[in-house]
Amino acid sequence: MPKIDLATVDQIIREVAATEIMPRFRKLAAGDIEMKGINDPVTVADKESERCLTEKLSAYLPGSLVVGEESFAKDKAVIGHLDAEHPVWIIDPIDGTRNFVAGTPEFAVMVALVQNRKAVASWIHDPNSGDTIMAEQGAGVWLRGKKLKLATSDPSIPTVGLVGSRVKKLISDASVMPQSPDIPKIEIGSCAGFDYPRLFTGEVTFANAPTARAGFLLYRHTNAWDHAPGMFLHHEAGGYSADWDGNPYNLNNPRSGLLYAANREVWERLHKLFEPLRLHTLQKAS
């Protein structure tokens, strides 16, 4: 596969966000919004962003394939592209669509480039601030020309755990999770595109967000477009992650759960702590 220029792909993402997303932000008409499922909206901005990104990224890397959130919604077979020998772009045209619809400026464009089912580069772009956090294999994680590191690498930085609202509810339920002082401070995340950047610290901060840094992430739903970009950033910074059973993340499994931590030792400790949650989830699924 030819070498990919991070800045060129970043520029493509920026142009699409500027032409297809931001002109529609806080200006959506009723007919611009559809529901794919319960509490799962899709807008004309999602569709047009993915269409343009698909066209431009495919042209930039001839022979590449695309797995996008909206293309998958129309045709589940596109997930099979991940098993192809060709490089694959994984695209979330607007991560945080509910925020976008509500007029809340916490949404992002997320892209990962995958070869042989392994990410080799990724980008998370905030159309509001113009920030893009990006990485390529072996080169670290970068934002505005500054290299970032995991927030957990600096003991002086206070961190929290970020989880989804449903997971937070279960963790707070004494019938599911024994309530213990060992449970770290936990907050409900905003969307993956804003959760993942909170794992990092450095001279600059993604979207200038004043929120606390994240020490770990815990997810139940694991669609590739939501997690492949952020997982690659986390791995490039030296973090450790695995699904709730301790296996490597499977891009084709949208319900495997994911736990991110600073290293394997911390992951093992958190995994043991949240074991009752995993068992509860398995019981409900059976």
mmCIF file of C-alpha atoms in Angstrom, residues 7 15 28 32-33 38 52 82 91 96 108 121 149 207 224 243 259 261 282 285:
data_model
loop_
_atom_site.group_PDB
_atom_site.id
_atom_site.type_symbol
_atom_site.label_atom_id
_atom_site.label_comp_id
_atom_site.label_asym_id
_atom_site.label_seq_id
_atom_site.Cartn_x
_atom_site.Cartn_y
_atom_site.Cartn_z
ATOM 1 C CA ALA A 7 -2.035 16.092 6.249
ATOM 2 C CA GLU A 15 -13.090 20.286 3.232
ATOM 3 C CA LEU A 28 -31.684 21.347 9.880
ATOM 4 C CA ASP A 32 -33.428 16.632 6.938
ATOM 5 C CA ILE A 33 -33.679 14.131 9.815
ATOM 6 C CA ILE A 38 -34.845 4.090 18.476
ATOM 7 C CA CYS A 52 -18.148 13.011 -0.314
ATOM 8 C CA LEU A 82 -13.027 -5.523 6.074
ATOM 9 C CA ILE A 91 -15.796 6.273 8.061
ATOM 10 C CA GLY A 96 -22.425 12.276 17.758
ATOM 11 C CA ALA A 108 -16.729 14.721 15.048
ATOM 12 C CA ALA A 121 -3.675 5.474 10.374
ATOM 13 C CA LYS A 149 0.807 11.248 25.321
ATOM 14 C CA ALA A 207 -11.262 21.329 20.817
ATOM 15 C CA ALA A 224 -16.063 -0.319 13.729
ATOM 16 C CA ASP A 243 -12.955 -6.725 24.493
ATOM 17 C CA LEU A 259 -12.153 -1.659 27.805
ATOM 18 C CA ALA A 261 -6.530 1.339 29.952
ATOM 19 C CA LEU A 282 -24.013 -12.050 29.245
ATOM 20 C CA ALA A 285 -28.106 -11.669 26.249
#
